[in-house]
Short mmCIF file of C-alpha atoms and ligand atoms in Angstrom, two decimals:
data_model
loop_
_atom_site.label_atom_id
_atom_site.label_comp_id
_atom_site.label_asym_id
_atom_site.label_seq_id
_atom_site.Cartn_x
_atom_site.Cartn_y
_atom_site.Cartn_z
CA UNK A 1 -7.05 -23.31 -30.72
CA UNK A 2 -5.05 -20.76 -32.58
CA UNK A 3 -8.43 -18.30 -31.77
CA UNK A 4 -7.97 -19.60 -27.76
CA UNK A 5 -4.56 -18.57 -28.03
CA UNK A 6 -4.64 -15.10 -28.87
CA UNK A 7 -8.44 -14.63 -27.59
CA UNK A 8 -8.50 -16.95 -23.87
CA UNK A 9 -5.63 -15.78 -22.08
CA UNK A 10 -6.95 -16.04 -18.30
CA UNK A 11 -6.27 -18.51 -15.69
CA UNK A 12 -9.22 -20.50 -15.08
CA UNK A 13 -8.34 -20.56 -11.32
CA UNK A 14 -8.41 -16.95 -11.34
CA UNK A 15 -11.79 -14.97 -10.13
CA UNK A 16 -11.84 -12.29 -12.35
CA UNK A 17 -13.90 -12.02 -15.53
CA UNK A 18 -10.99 -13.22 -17.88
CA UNK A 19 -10.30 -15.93 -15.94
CA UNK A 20 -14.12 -17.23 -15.48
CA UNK A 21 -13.98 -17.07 -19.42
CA UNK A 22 -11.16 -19.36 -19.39
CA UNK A 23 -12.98 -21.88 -16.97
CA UNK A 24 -15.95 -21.39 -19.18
CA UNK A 25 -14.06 -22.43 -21.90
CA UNK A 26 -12.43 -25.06 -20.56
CA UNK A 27 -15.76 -27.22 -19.01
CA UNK A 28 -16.97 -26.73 -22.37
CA UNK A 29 -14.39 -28.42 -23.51
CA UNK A 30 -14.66 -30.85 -20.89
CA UNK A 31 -17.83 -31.48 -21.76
CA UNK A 32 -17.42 -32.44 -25.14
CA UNK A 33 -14.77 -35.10 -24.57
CA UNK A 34 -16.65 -36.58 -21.43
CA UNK A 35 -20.33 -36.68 -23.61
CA UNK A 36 -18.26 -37.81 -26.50
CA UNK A 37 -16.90 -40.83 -24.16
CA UNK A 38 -20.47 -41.63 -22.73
CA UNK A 39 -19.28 -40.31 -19.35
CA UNK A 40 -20.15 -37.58 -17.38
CA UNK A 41 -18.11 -34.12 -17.07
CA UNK A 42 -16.82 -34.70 -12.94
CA UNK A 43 -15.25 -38.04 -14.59
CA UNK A 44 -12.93 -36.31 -16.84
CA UNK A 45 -9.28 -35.10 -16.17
CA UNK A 46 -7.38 -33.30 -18.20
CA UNK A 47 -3.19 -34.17 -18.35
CA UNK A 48 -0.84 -33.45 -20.32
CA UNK A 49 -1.12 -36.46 -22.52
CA UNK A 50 -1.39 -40.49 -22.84
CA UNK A 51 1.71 -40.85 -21.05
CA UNK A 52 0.92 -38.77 -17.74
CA UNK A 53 -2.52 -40.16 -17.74
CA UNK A 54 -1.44 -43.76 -17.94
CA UNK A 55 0.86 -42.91 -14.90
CA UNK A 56 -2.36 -41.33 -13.09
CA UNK A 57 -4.10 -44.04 -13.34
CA UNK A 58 -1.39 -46.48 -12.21
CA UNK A 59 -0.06 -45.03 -9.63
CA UNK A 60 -3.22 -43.16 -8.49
CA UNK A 61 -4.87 -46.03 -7.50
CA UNK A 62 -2.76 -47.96 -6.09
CA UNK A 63 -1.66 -44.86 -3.74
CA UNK A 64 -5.21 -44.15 -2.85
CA UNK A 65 -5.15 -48.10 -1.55
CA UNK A 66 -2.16 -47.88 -0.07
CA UNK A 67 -1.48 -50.68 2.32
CA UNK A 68 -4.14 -52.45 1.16
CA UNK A 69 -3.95 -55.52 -1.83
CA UNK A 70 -0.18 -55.79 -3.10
CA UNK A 71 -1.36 -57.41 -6.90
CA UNK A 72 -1.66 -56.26 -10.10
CA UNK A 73 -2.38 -57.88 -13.77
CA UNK A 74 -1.19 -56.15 -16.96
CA UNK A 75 -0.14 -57.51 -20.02
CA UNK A 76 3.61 -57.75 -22.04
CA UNK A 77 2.53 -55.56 -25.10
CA UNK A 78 1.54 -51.99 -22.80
CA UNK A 79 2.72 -49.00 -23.86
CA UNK A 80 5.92 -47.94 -21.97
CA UNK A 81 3.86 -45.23 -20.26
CA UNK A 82 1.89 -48.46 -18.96
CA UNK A 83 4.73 -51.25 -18.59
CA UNK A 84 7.47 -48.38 -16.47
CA UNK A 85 4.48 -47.99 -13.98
CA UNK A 86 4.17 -51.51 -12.70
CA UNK A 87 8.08 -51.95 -13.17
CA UNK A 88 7.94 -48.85 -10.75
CA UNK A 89 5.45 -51.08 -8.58
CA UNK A 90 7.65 -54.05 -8.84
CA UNK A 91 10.85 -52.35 -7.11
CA UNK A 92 8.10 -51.27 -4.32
CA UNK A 93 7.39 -54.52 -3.46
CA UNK A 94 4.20 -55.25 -5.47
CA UNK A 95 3.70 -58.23 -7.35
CA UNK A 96 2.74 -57.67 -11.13
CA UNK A 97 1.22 -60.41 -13.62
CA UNK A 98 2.19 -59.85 -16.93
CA UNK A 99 -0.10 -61.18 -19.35
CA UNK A 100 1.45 -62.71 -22.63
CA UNK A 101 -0.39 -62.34 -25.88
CA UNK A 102 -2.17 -65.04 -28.65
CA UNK A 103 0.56 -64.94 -31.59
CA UNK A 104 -2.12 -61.98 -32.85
CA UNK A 105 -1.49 -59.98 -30.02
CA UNK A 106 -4.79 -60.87 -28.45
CA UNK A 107 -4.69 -60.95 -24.38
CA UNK A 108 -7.15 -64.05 -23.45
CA UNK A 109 -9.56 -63.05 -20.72
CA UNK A 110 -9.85 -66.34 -19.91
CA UNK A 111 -5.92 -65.59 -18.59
CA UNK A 112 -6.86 -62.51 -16.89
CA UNK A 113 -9.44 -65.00 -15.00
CA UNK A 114 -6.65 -67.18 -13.99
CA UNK A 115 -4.25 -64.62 -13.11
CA UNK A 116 -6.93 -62.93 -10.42
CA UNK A 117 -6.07 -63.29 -6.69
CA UNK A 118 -7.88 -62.33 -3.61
CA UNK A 119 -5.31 -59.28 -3.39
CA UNK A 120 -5.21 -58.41 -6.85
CA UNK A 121 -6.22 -54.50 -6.85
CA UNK A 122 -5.59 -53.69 -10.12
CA UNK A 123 -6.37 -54.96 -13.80
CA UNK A 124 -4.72 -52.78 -17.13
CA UNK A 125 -5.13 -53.71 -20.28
CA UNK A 126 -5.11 -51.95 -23.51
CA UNK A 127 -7.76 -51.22 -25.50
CA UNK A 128 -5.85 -51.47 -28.85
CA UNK A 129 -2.19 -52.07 -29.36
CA UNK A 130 -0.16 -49.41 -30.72
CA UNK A 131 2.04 -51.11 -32.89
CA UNK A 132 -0.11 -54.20 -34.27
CA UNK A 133 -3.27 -52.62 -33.83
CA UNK A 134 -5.70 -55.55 -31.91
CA UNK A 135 -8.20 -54.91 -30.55
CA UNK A 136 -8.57 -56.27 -26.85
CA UNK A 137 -11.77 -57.64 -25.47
CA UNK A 138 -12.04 -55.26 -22.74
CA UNK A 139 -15.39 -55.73 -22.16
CA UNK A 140 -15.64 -58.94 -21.05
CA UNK A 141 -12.22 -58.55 -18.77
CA UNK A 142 -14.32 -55.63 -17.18
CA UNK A 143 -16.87 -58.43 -16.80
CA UNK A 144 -14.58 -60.50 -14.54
CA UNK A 145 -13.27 -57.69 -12.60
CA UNK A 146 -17.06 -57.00 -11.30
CA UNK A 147 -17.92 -59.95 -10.55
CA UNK A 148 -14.70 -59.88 -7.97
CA UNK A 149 -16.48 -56.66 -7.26
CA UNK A 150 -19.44 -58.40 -6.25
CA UNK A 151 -17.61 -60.70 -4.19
CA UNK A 152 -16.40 -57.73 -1.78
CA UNK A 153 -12.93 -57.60 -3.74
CA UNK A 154 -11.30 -53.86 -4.11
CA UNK A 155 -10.45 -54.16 -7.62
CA UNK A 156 -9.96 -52.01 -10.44
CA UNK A 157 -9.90 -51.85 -13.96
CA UNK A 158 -7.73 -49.31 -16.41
CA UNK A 159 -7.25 -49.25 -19.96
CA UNK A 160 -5.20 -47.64 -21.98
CA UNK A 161 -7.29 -45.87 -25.01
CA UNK A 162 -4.81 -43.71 -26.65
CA UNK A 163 -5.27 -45.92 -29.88
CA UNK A 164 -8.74 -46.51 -29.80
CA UNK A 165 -9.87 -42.88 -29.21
CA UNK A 166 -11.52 -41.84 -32.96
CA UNK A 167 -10.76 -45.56 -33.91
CA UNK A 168 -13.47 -47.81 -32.44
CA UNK A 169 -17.17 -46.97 -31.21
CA UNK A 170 -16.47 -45.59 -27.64
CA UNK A 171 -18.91 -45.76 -24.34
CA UNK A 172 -17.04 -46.14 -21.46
CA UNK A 173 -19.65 -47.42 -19.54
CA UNK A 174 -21.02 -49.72 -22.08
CA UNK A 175 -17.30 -50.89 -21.73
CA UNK A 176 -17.02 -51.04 -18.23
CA UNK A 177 -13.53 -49.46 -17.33
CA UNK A 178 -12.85 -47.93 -13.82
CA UNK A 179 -10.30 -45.60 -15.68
CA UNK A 180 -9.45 -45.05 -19.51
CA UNK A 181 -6.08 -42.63 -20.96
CA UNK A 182 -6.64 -40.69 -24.05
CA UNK A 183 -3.80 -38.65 -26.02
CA UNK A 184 -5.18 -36.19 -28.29
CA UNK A 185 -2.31 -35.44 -30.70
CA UNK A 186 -3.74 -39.07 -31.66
CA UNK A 187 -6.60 -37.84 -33.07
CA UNK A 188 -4.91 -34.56 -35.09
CA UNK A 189 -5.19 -32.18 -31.58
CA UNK A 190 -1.87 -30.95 -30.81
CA UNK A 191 1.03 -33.17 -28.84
CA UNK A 192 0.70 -32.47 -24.54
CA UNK A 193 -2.89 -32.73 -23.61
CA UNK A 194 -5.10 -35.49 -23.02
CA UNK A 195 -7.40 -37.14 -20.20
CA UNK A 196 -8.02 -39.70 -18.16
CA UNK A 197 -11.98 -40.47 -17.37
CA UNK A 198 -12.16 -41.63 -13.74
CA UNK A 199 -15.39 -43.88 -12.89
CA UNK A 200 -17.32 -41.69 -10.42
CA UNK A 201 -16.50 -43.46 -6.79
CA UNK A 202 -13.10 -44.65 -8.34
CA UNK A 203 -10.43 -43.56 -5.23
CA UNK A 204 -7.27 -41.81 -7.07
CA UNK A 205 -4.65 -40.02 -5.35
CA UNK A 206 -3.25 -37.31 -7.77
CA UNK A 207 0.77 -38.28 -8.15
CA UNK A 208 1.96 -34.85 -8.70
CA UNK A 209 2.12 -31.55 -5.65
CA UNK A 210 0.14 -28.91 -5.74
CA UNK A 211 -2.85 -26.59 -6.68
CA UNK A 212 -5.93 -27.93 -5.76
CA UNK A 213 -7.09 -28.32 -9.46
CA UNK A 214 -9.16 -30.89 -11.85
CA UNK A 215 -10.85 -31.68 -8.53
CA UNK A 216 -7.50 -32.07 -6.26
CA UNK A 217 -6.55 -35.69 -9.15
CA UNK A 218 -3.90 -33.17 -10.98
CA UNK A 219 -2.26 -30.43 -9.85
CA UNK A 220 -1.16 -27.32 -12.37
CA UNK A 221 -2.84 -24.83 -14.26
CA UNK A 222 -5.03 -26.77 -17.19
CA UNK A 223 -3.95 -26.25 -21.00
CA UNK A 224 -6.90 -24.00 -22.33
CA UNK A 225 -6.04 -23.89 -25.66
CA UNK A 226 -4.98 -27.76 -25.74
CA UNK A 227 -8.44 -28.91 -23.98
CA UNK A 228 -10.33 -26.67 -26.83
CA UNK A 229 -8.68 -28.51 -29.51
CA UNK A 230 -8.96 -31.77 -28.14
CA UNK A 231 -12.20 -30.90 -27.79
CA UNK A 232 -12.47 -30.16 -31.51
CA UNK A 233 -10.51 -32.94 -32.31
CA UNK A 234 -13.15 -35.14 -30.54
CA UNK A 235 -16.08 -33.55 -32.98
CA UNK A 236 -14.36 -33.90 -35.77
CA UNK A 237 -13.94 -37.71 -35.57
CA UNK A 238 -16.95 -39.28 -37.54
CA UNK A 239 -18.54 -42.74 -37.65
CA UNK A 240 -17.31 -43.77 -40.99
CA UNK A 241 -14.24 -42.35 -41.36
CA UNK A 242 -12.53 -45.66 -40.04
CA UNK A 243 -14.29 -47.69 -42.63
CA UNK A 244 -12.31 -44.96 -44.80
CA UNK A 245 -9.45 -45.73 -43.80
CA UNK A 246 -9.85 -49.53 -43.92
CA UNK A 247 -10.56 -49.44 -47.08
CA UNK A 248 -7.37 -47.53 -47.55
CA UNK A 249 -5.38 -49.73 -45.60
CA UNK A 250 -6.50 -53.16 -47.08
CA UNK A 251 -6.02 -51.50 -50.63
CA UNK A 252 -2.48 -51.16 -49.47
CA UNK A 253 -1.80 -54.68 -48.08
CA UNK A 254 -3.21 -56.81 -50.35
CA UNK A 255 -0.86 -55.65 -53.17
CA UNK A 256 2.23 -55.94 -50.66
CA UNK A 257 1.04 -59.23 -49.18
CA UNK A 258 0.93 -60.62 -52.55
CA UNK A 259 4.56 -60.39 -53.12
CA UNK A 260 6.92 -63.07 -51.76
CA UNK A 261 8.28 -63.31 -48.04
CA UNK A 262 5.64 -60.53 -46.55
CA UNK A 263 3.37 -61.32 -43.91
CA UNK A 264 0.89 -59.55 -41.59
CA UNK A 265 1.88 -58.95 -37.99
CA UNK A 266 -1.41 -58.69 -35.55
CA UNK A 267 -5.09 -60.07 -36.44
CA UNK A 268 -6.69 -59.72 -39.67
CA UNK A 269 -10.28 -59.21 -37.95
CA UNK A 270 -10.37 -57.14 -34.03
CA UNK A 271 -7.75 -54.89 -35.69
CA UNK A 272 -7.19 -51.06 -35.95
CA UNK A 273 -8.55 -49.67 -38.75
CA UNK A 274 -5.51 -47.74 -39.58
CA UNK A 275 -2.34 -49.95 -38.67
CA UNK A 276 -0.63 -52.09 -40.87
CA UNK A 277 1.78 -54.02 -39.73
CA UNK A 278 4.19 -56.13 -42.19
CA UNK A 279 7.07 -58.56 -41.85
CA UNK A 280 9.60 -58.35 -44.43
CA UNK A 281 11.68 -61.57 -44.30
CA UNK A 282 15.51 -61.01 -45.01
CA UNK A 283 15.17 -57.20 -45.29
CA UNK A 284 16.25 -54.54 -42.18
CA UNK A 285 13.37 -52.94 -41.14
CA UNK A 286 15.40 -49.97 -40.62
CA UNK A 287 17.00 -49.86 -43.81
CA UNK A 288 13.34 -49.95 -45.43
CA UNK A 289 12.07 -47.42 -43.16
CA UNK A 290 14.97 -44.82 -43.96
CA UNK A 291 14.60 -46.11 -48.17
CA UNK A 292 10.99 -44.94 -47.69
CA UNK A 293 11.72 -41.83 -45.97
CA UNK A 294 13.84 -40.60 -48.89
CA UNK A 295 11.15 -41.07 -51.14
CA UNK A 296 8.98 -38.58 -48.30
CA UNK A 297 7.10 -41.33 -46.83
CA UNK A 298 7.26 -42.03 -42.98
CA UNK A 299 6.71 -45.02 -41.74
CA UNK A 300 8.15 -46.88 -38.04
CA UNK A 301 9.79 -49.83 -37.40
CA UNK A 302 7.43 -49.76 -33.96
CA UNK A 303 10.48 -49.96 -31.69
CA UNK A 304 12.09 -47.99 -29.01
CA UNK A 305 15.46 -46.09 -30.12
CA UNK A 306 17.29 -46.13 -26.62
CA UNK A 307 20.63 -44.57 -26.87
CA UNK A 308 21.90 -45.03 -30.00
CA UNK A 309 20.80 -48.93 -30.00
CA UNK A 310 17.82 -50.48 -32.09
CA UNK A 311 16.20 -52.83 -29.53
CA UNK A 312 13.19 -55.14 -31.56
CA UNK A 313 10.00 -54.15 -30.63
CA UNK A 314 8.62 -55.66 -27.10
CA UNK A 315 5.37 -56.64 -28.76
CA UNK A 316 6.17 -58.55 -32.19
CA UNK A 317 8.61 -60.87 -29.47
CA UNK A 318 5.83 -61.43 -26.81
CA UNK A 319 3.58 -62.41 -30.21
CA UNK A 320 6.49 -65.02 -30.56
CA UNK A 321 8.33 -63.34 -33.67
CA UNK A 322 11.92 -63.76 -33.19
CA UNK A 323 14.09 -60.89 -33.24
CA UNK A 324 15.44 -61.27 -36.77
CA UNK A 325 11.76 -61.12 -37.42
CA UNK A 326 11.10 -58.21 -34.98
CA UNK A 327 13.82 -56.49 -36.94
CA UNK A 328 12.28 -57.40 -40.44
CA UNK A 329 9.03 -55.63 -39.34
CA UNK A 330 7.87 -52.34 -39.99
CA UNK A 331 4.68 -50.64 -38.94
CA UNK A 332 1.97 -48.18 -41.76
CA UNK A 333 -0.57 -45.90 -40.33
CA UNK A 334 -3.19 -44.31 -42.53
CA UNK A 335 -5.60 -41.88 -41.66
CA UNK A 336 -7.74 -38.44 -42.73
CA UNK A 337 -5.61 -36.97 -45.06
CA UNK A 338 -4.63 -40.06 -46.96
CA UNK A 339 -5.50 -40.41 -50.33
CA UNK A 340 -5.97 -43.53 -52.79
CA UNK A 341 -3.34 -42.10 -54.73
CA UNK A 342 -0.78 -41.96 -52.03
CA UNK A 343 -1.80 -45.13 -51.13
CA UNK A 344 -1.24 -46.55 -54.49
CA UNK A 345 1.92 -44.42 -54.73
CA UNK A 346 3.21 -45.71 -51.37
CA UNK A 347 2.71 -49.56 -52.54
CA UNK A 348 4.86 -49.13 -55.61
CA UNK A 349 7.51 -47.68 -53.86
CA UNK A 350 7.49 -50.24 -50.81
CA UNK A 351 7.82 -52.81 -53.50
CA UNK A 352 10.70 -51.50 -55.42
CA UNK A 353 12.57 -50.71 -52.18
CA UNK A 354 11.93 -54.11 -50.84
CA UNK A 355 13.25 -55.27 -53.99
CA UNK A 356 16.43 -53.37 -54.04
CA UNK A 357 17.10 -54.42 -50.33
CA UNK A 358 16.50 -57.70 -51.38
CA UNK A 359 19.07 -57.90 -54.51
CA UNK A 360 21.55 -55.97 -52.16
CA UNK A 361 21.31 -58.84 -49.70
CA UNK A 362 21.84 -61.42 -51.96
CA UNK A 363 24.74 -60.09 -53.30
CA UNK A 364 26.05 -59.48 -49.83
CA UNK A 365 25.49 -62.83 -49.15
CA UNK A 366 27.50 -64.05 -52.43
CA UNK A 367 30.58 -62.40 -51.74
CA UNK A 368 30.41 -63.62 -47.78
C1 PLP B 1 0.98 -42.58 -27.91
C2 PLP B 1 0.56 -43.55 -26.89
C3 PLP B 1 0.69 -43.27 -25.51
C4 PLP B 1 1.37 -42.02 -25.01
O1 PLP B 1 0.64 -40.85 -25.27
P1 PLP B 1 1.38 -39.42 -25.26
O2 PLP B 1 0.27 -38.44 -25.34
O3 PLP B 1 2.27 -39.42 -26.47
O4 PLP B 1 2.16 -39.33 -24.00
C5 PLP B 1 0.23 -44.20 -24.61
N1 PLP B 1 -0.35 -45.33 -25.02
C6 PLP B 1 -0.50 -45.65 -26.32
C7 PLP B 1 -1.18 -46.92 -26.70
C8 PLP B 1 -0.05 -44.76 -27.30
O5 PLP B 1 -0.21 -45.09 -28.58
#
């Protein structure tokens, strides 16, 4: 990317030679990510990120059948990139089912099934959760939204893959999406580019004005240096470096699960490979988070910071954890440049800061 930046400097729109390098460039890059995905090149957008493509997806398809159904089923643990959307919908007279998760975090299809109507034209749901890490079964949801296919229904199915990008074994049509949203500062490309594949014969009206570009589904000149990195990014993901970091990761929790009041958030199987999620009864989750990031490790208590307040993560409450729990909970990622070590290193140091909380609460508690 750094090479792109100095060396690629032309518009790809633009007919001259510098700017046919740039295209040439780019639907390399393009290529990579789409043959990476198991889809073909024409099926691949570029955006600026998870975010934008989630809102592409969204709102692009239920533009392109405008007037048409008025339904939509999503779940309660989306991404806010996901959940704004079909609030958006909601205050334009749609009707959205929100699916509630298993205490795991698992979405049942067998609820998606029940939640279908006649008019429903659209299905999202996640691949894997961003803050527990399950793993939904997307493939058998994509299952039920052919066979309403079959029956003459317009339907549609997204999902957002921003997680499971580099994570799980990909092939979008193995997996039978109409429309999946990668990020690639997910997978160590830089932060504001990322794609959404679009089924070939999947209508989608491009929500932003302009240009006539990534085949008239998003306007403005492409990121040529982003798109080569994600396209890097995308190589440099192997097969077994998940099992890596599983290995890492369950090193880590089964020392803090075996001391007292800890316990896992999300699935133990169908999970992430690189999110830990742990409940610390009786201790702020904040407090722990800001102990830890004094010692230089950086951790998240997997909620939303909206002006100035701390409001429990959406997700640990629709798995039924209560908010003092919610509060108590704070999310680990691993990945590539993890070491045992750290890993190790990390575990004492959660312990003796949960510790400390701990005696500090107690105390607190004595002189109340
Ligand atoms: C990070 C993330 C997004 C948003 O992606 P950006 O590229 O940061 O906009 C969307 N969905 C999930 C599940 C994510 O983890």
């Amino acid at each position: 990317m750094i090479a792109a930046l100095r060396e690629v400097y032309g518009n790809p729109s633009s007919t001259h030679s510098q700017g046919q390098a740039a295209r040439q460039r780019l639907e390399a890059a393009r290529r990579t990510i789409a043959e990476a995905l198991g889809a073909s090149s024409a099926e691949f957008v570029f955006t600026s990120g998870g975010t934008e493509s989630n809102n592409l997806a969204i709102l692009g398809i239920l533009r392109a059948l405008a007037g048409k159904p008025r339904h939509a089923i999503t779940t309660a643990i989306e991404h806010p990139s996901v959940l704004e959307c079909f609030r958006q919908l909601e205050r334009e007279a749609f009707e959205v089912s929100y699916l509630p998760p298993d205490r795991h975090g698992m979405i049942d299809p067998g609820a998606v099934a029940n939640a279908l109507q006649p008019q429903t034209a659209l299905v999202s749901v996640m691949h894997a959760n961003n803050e527990v890490g399950t793993v939904q079964r997307v493939a058998a949801i994509a299952a039920l939204v052919r066979e309403c296919r079959a029956a003459g229904q317009e339907i549609y199915l997204h999902s957002d893959g921003v997680q499971a990008l580099g994570k799980v074994g990909l092939d979008l049509d193995v997996l039978g999406v109409d429309l999946y949203s990668v990020s690639a500062h997910k997978i160590y490309a830089p932060k504001g580019v990322g794609g959404l594949y679009v089924r070939k014969g999947t209508p989608l009206h491009g929500i932003q004005l302009g240009g006539r570009h990534e085949r008239e589904r998003r306007a403005g000149t492409e990121n040529v240096p982003g798109a080569i990195a994600f396209a890097r990014a995308v190589e440099l993901c192997s097969a077994d470096e998940p099992i890596r970091c599983s290995t890492l990761r369950d090193r880590f929790e089964e020392r803090i699960l075996a001391i007292e009041g800890v316990e896992r958030n999300g699935p133990l199987a169908g999970r992430l490979p690189n999110t830990s999620n742990l409940l610390f009864h009786g201790i702020s989750g904040e407090a722990l988070l800001i102990a830890l990031d004094m010692q230089g490790m950086a951790v998240s208590t997997g909620s939303a910071c909206s002006s100035g307040s701390i409001e429990p993560s959406h997700v640990l409450l629709a798995m039924g954890r209560t908010v003092d729990e919610a509060r108590s909970s704070i999310r680990f990622s691993f990945g590539r440049y993890n070491s045992a070590e750290e890993i190790d290193r990390l575990a004492e140091v959660v312990i003796a800061c949960a510790g400390r909380l701990r005696k500090a609460k107690a105390r607190e508690v004595q002189l109340v």
